[in-house]
Amino acid sequence: MSLAGLARDAGDAGDYFIPYPDQVLENVLENVLVFLKSRRDRNAVSLVCKSWYRAEAYTRSEVFIGNCYAVAPRRVTKRFARVRSVTVKGKPRFADFSLLPQDWGAHFTPWVAVMATAYRALEKIHLKRMSVTDDDLAVVAHSFPNFKELVLVCCEGFGTGGLAVVVSECRHLRVLELIEDEVFDDEVDWISCFPSDGPSNLESLSFDCVESPINFESLEKLVARSPLLKKLRLNRHVSVQLLYRLLIRAPQLTHLGTGSFSPLEESNNENTRETDYVSAFAACRSIVGLSGFREIAPEYLPAIIPVCANLTSLNLSYANIDAEQLKPVIRHCHKLQVFWVLDSICDEGLQAVAATCKDLRELRVFPIDGAENAEGPVSEVGLLAISLGCRKLQSILYFCQQMTNAAVVAMSKNCPDLVVFRLCIIGRYRPDHVTGEPMDEGFGAIVKNCKKLTRLAVSGLLTDMAFSYIGQYGKLVRTLSVAFAGDSDIGLKYVLEGCTNLQKLEIRDSPFGDSALRSGLHHFSNMRFVWMSSCQVTQEGCLDVARQLPRLVVEVFRRDEEEGGQRGDFVDTLYMYRSLDGPRADAPLFVKIL
Amino acid sequence: MDLINFEATELRLGLPGSTGEQPEKKSTPSPVNTNKRSSSEMDSSISEKQDSSRSPPPTKVQVVGWPPVRSHRRNILQGKKSESEMGSGIYVKVSMDGAPYLRKVDLKVYKSYGELMKGLQEMFKCIIGLYSEMEGYKSEYAPTYEDKDGDWMLVGDVPWDMFLTSCRRLRIMKSCEVMES
């Protein structure tokens, strides 16, 4: 019995045909498995025996593909026939930092083409770092009658024209979230393309990354007829005055992206305006998440004070404000769990955060200025303050110009719940600026004391010692990011031999070569990917790995797209990953697959 | 791969630091490992600093993708600043009737209408041809531009320098439509 075939036959109904199972046991199992959501549990279930494998495959409704090239689309649709939600991730993360050539791949087209016939009842598509075209979006709009949710994160290749097709034809659309995408400005008025007859089902609309202006009148009408709208994230073309008009129409919002948060024209009566905004925010009793502030006029920031007491998430990472401007607001945010901010608030601002936000779980401090200066607005002082005040911290991303081992050690002891520790000392090769020592001991303490750590990014002056610590203590580490660090192959060897749970390894500009690469042969097949750029691996070394691990796809290329992949004696970029279906057919000319 | 001594590469099961060989000396380590091979963008700084490759590089060195901040975020923040820093390029949007998406060109790159036409033809893979006062554009497409006042003009009407200062955006229209407007 071919389930895929049965599913196809019933395709037009927009739902799946459920066959009568022959075995009672499988029937019972299926009914139980329906409740199993975790994909790790499901993978375990599928390994028990063939019968359980089949039952698990019938009942898996959410498919997660961590690497679009690890498996061919058809293999997925053949195994899982009754899928309602698909998540696909494409490019390696270093693509975000211009380290991956433009036309490398991660095309959504082959996936959507196969799903269009196999998954007629598909409701949700979630893509990250994929190349998506307007045509792909059109296929989505036309193929899935029950389509409800589209979430695109860090994607590119489509424009406002593609969005228009989706919003006009997907009548059941509840969620459209565009997060950090690059969206072409085709000058199509997509906001006006939402069906205007009757109330909409829209629950979440995020377009803060869309650089083109939008038709505000249409947006206002859309918001007015969307009683279920809970999340609204505007782009920077929505001024604070226009935001006000939306706020008073949607007091039921839980998450708001405020747009530019600055006035469009000169406001002639400051006081009245401010009072109005405060009332508008005060009326939004349900807001728990705030973001946006794309071009903030700091004098408007206090308007959000009425909602601060309930805020669990605040993203000020586009707001160039100082400590004095932050303090009146942050001191009300007792419930804050997620806080993203610019280093413009300085150590003093971080101290204010530490004083109030006792429940903080995630902190991200981004740099305003990426130049490698000696001075920076935040330092070990801010890090230490946070570690003392926010004991429940689980995740931190901290950009700074200088750091000390002492502060990092302190954090490792004060914040034992840390799962994610990403410290980026912008000055490359910078040692502890007080002792002159490498940053080995700090990171060593993190892996040693933070027993739940799964993700680590290192920086500063680091010797092989740091990697020896990571290999020795970082047993739960799944993701490791290394840049401009280490002395020799030994460093990488420590990691590959010690970090038994390593899944994703991304390294740039570090002196690791073939010998180190070889020491990971036993583990590469258990990993999602390995990225090494501007290191010291040679063509022969990579070829060796490719020969010994036939299930691994070993890609070699140059960032500037010159063919051959070599830069002098060494390989410019090595990107390798396991795949069930061999090397991809869509590799551009400059990518060499060994 | 240069090894300072055998012990440095020896794999041991002892706790780190138990060798007695402290990492202090690594604060100004031998430059060999980093000098041998570096990404091209660092070559210029590294070759000047053979002895102290581990000291902070000159502040103006532009290393690609560093610090690891998404270009989207970086551009947004420096949006206002970069317009003046971008070497005073004049970026205008270019659309072509029938083409699926817009492009951007830096007008500063071109020295004349002829060069601009060549560039646009390359970009959109079309034939525009040259402008003549009498006959307009002798081809399927005609380039137009929106000037400071919001009016749409045929490209080539005014001297090149004046065009540079007044052009806000470009649109390559079908010739037949130009006649009508």
mmCIF file of C-alpha atoms in Angstrom, chain A residues 123-299:
data_model
loop_
_atom_site.group_PDB
_atom_site.id
_atom_site.type_symbol
_atom_site.label_atom_id
_atom_site.label_comp_id
_atom_site.label_asym_id
_atom_site.label_seq_id
_atom_site.Cartn_x
_atom_site.Cartn_y
_atom_site.Cartn_z
ATOM 1 C CA GLU A 123 -0.542 24.353 6.379
ATOM 2 C CA LYS A 124 2.787 25.692 7.463
ATOM 3 C CA ILE A 125 6.115 26.443 5.833
ATOM 4 C CA HIS A 126 9.052 27.683 7.834
ATOM 5 C CA LEU A 127 12.288 28.444 5.974
ATOM 6 C CA LYS A 128 15.622 29.684 7.182
ATOM 7 C CA ARG A 129 18.471 30.860 4.952
ATOM 8 C CA MET A 130 16.838 29.593 1.802
ATOM 9 C CA SER A 131 16.745 31.155 -1.618
ATOM 10 C CA VAL A 132 13.048 31.668 -2.384
ATOM 11 C CA THR A 133 11.731 33.106 -5.641
ATOM 12 C CA ASP A 134 8.458 34.824 -6.435
ATOM 13 C CA ASP A 135 7.588 31.778 -8.503
ATOM 14 C CA ASP A 136 8.086 29.570 -5.465
ATOM 15 C CA LEU A 137 5.698 31.756 -3.519
ATOM 16 C CA ALA A 138 3.197 31.514 -6.328
ATOM 17 C CA VAL A 139 3.405 27.731 -6.186
ATOM 18 C CA VAL A 140 2.763 27.888 -2.448
ATOM 19 C CA ALA A 141 -0.232 30.130 -3.006
ATOM 20 C CA HIS A 142 -1.708 27.858 -5.634
ATOM 21 C CA SER A 143 -0.976 24.411 -4.258
ATOM 22 C CA PHE A 144 -2.099 24.369 -0.667
ATOM 23 C CA PRO A 145 -5.787 25.193 -0.147
ATOM 24 C CA ASN A 146 -5.460 25.108 3.644
ATOM 25 C CA PHE A 147 -2.286 27.103 3.858
ATOM 26 C CA LYS A 148 -2.065 29.009 7.124
ATOM 27 C CA GLU A 149 1.473 29.990 8.083
ATOM 28 C CA LEU A 150 4.471 31.300 6.221
ATOM 29 C CA VAL A 151 7.604 32.125 8.186
ATOM 30 C CA LEU A 152 10.710 33.216 6.270
ATOM 31 C CA VAL A 153 13.882 33.877 8.218
ATOM 32 C CA CYS A 154 17.064 35.222 6.597
ATOM 33 C CA CYS A 155 15.786 34.317 3.144
ATOM 34 C CA GLU A 156 16.267 36.136 -0.134
ATOM 35 C CA GLY A 157 15.339 35.996 -3.785
ATOM 36 C CA PHE A 158 11.719 37.108 -3.598
ATOM 37 C CA GLY A 159 10.015 40.446 -3.731
ATOM 38 C CA THR A 160 6.860 42.303 -2.846
ATOM 39 C CA GLY A 161 5.300 40.782 -5.963
ATOM 40 C CA GLY A 162 5.643 37.302 -4.517
ATOM 41 C CA LEU A 163 4.176 38.462 -1.215
ATOM 42 C CA ALA A 164 1.206 39.897 -3.053
ATOM 43 C CA VAL A 165 0.378 36.538 -4.582
ATOM 44 C CA VAL A 166 0.561 34.781 -1.229
ATOM 45 C CA VAL A 167 -1.598 37.230 0.673
ATOM 46 C CA SER A 168 -4.234 37.477 -2.006
ATOM 47 C CA GLU A 169 -4.664 33.770 -2.668
ATOM 48 C CA CYS A 170 -4.094 32.107 0.682
ATOM 49 C CA ARG A 171 -7.477 32.746 2.134
ATOM 50 C CA HIS A 172 -6.771 30.966 5.383
ATOM 51 C CA LEU A 173 -3.532 32.758 6.044
ATOM 52 C CA ARG A 174 -3.070 33.299 9.757
ATOM 53 C CA VAL A 175 0.630 33.970 10.032
ATOM 54 C CA LEU A 176 2.981 35.823 7.736
ATOM 55 C CA GLU A 177 6.340 36.492 9.356
ATOM 56 C CA LEU A 178 9.230 37.971 7.439
ATOM 57 C CA ILE A 179 12.269 38.050 9.665
ATOM 58 C CA GLU A 180 15.554 39.541 8.498
ATOM 59 C CA ASP A 181 14.857 38.691 4.867
ATOM 60 C CA GLU A 182 16.049 40.574 1.854
ATOM 61 C CA VAL A 183 12.914 41.508 0.001
ATOM 62 C CA PHE A 184 13.099 43.053 -3.461
ATOM 63 C CA ASP A 185 11.151 46.211 -3.860
ATOM 64 C CA ASP A 186 9.053 45.393 -6.921
ATOM 65 C CA GLU A 187 6.845 48.321 -5.989
ATOM 66 C CA VAL A 188 3.868 46.057 -5.683
ATOM 67 C CA ASP A 189 1.362 47.205 -3.090
ATOM 68 C CA TRP A 190 1.142 43.833 -1.404
ATOM 69 C CA ILE A 191 -0.561 45.085 1.747
ATOM 70 C CA SER A 192 -3.538 46.036 -0.378
ATOM 71 C CA CYS A 193 -3.741 42.518 -1.743
ATOM 72 C CA PHE A 194 -5.166 40.945 1.385
ATOM 73 C CA PRO A 195 -8.794 40.004 0.659
ATOM 74 C CA SER A 196 -10.965 42.865 1.767
ATOM 75 C CA ASP A 197 -14.230 41.003 2.112
ATOM 76 C CA GLY A 198 -15.075 40.206 5.696
ATOM 77 C CA PRO A 199 -12.843 39.798 8.723
ATOM 78 C CA SER A 200 -9.413 38.284 8.172
ATOM 79 C CA ASN A 201 -7.929 35.344 10.054
ATOM 80 C CA LEU A 202 -4.653 37.120 10.513
ATOM 81 C CA GLU A 203 -3.013 36.428 13.860
ATOM 82 C CA SER A 204 0.536 37.472 13.134
ATOM 83 C CA LEU A 205 1.984 39.864 10.580
ATOM 84 C CA SER A 206 5.686 40.739 10.649
ATOM 85 C CA PHE A 207 7.326 42.733 7.924
ATOM 86 C CA ASP A 208 9.893 44.806 9.777
ATOM 87 C CA CYS A 209 12.662 43.744 7.418
ATOM 88 C CA VAL A 210 10.821 44.901 4.294
ATOM 89 C CA GLU A 211 12.636 47.966 3.116
ATOM 90 C CA SER A 212 9.951 49.311 0.846
ATOM 91 C CA PRO A 213 7.207 51.686 1.974
ATOM 92 C CA ILE A 214 3.726 50.295 2.461
ATOM 93 C CA ASN A 215 0.273 51.597 1.819
ATOM 94 C CA PHE A 216 -0.727 52.730 5.273
ATOM 95 C CA GLU A 217 -4.438 53.161 4.564
ATOM 96 C CA SER A 218 -4.644 49.550 3.467
ATOM 97 C CA LEU A 219 -2.695 48.419 6.493
ATOM 98 C CA GLU A 220 -4.972 50.341 8.813
ATOM 99 C CA LYS A 221 -8.050 48.788 7.243
ATOM 100 C CA LEU A 222 -6.462 45.361 7.432
ATOM 101 C CA VAL A 223 -5.710 45.763 11.121
ATOM 102 C CA ALA A 224 -9.239 47.032 11.707
ATOM 103 C CA ARG A 225 -10.734 43.892 10.194
ATOM 104 C CA SER A 226 -8.351 41.460 11.925
ATOM 105 C CA PRO A 227 -9.854 40.831 15.344
ATOM 106 C CA LEU A 228 -7.535 37.904 15.968
ATOM 107 C CA LEU A 229 -4.370 39.865 15.294
ATOM 108 C CA LYS A 230 -1.940 39.384 18.144
ATOM 109 C CA LYS A 231 1.461 40.055 16.626
ATOM 110 C CA LEU A 232 2.166 43.021 14.431
ATOM 111 C CA ARG A 233 5.665 44.049 13.476
ATOM 112 C CA LEU A 234 5.918 47.113 11.282
ATOM 113 C CA ASN A 235 8.753 48.326 9.135
ATOM 114 C CA ARG A 236 10.622 51.573 9.486
ATOM 115 C CA HIS A 237 8.352 53.365 7.054
ATOM 116 C CA VAL A 238 5.654 53.552 9.689
ATOM 117 C CA SER A 239 6.152 56.691 11.728
ATOM 118 C CA VAL A 240 5.166 57.052 15.346
ATOM 119 C CA GLN A 241 2.087 59.028 14.392
ATOM 120 C CA LEU A 242 0.865 56.241 12.141
ATOM 121 C CA LEU A 243 1.759 53.692 14.789
ATOM 122 C CA TYR A 244 -0.595 55.511 17.114
ATOM 123 C CA ARG A 245 -3.467 55.054 14.678
ATOM 124 C CA LEU A 246 -2.809 51.321 14.549
ATOM 125 C CA LEU A 247 -2.439 50.970 18.289
ATOM 126 C CA ILE A 248 -5.819 52.404 19.026
ATOM 127 C CA ARG A 249 -7.341 49.950 16.568
ATOM 128 C CA ALA A 250 -5.571 46.910 17.968
ATOM 129 C CA PRO A 251 -5.404 47.061 21.757
ATOM 130 C CA GLN A 252 -5.487 43.270 21.854
ATOM 131 C CA LEU A 253 -1.953 42.963 20.507
ATOM 132 C CA THR A 254 0.519 40.832 22.439
ATOM 133 C CA HIS A 255 3.595 41.552 20.331
ATOM 134 C CA LEU A 256 4.321 44.858 18.668
ATOM 135 C CA GLY A 257 7.112 45.924 16.358
ATOM 136 C CA THR A 258 6.897 49.683 16.507
ATOM 137 C CA GLY A 259 8.296 50.707 13.143
ATOM 138 C CA SER A 260 10.506 53.773 13.087
ATOM 139 C CA PHE A 261 9.280 55.201 16.396
ATOM 140 C CA SER A 262 10.079 58.667 15.268
ATOM 141 C CA PRO A 263 7.831 61.389 13.945
ATOM 142 C CA LEU A 264 7.405 61.921 10.249
ATOM 143 C CA GLU A 265 6.968 65.654 10.328
ATOM 144 C CA GLU A 266 7.880 68.242 12.864
ATOM 145 C CA SER A 267 5.457 67.877 15.734
ATOM 146 C CA ASN A 268 4.215 71.237 16.876
ATOM 147 C CA ASN A 269 2.687 70.264 20.175
ATOM 148 C CA GLU A 270 5.025 67.854 21.947
ATOM 149 C CA ASN A 271 3.137 67.541 25.193
ATOM 150 C CA THR A 272 -0.233 66.581 23.814
ATOM 151 C CA ARG A 273 1.294 64.064 21.509
ATOM 152 C CA GLU A 274 3.192 62.363 24.288
ATOM 153 C CA THR A 275 0.169 62.001 26.489
ATOM 154 C CA ASP A 276 -1.761 60.450 23.671
ATOM 155 C CA TYR A 277 0.909 57.859 23.047
ATOM 156 C CA VAL A 278 1.070 56.941 26.669
ATOM 157 C CA SER A 279 -2.684 56.342 26.737
ATOM 158 C CA ALA A 280 -2.506 54.334 23.561
ATOM 159 C CA PHE A 281 0.122 52.068 25.070
ATOM 160 C CA ALA A 282 -1.725 51.949 28.357
ATOM 161 C CA ALA A 283 -4.783 50.634 26.532
ATOM 162 C CA CYS A 284 -2.738 47.704 25.224
ATOM 163 C CA ARG A 285 -2.958 45.589 28.309
ATOM 164 C CA SER A 286 -1.769 42.429 26.618
ATOM 165 C CA ILE A 287 1.525 43.538 25.149
ATOM 166 C CA VAL A 288 4.328 41.279 26.325
ATOM 167 C CA GLY A 289 6.778 41.780 23.481
ATOM 168 C CA LEU A 290 8.116 45.017 21.991
ATOM 169 C CA SER A 291 10.569 45.509 19.153
ATOM 170 C CA GLY A 292 11.186 47.873 16.251
ATOM 171 C CA PHE A 293 12.410 51.331 17.262
ATOM 172 C CA ARG A 294 14.140 51.429 13.917
ATOM 173 C CA GLU A 295 14.907 55.153 13.826
ATOM 174 C CA ILE A 296 14.005 56.048 17.338
ATOM 175 C CA ALA A 297 13.500 59.595 18.512
ATOM 176 C CA PRO A 298 14.528 58.898 22.107
ATOM 177 C CA GLU A 299 12.105 61.395 23.611
#
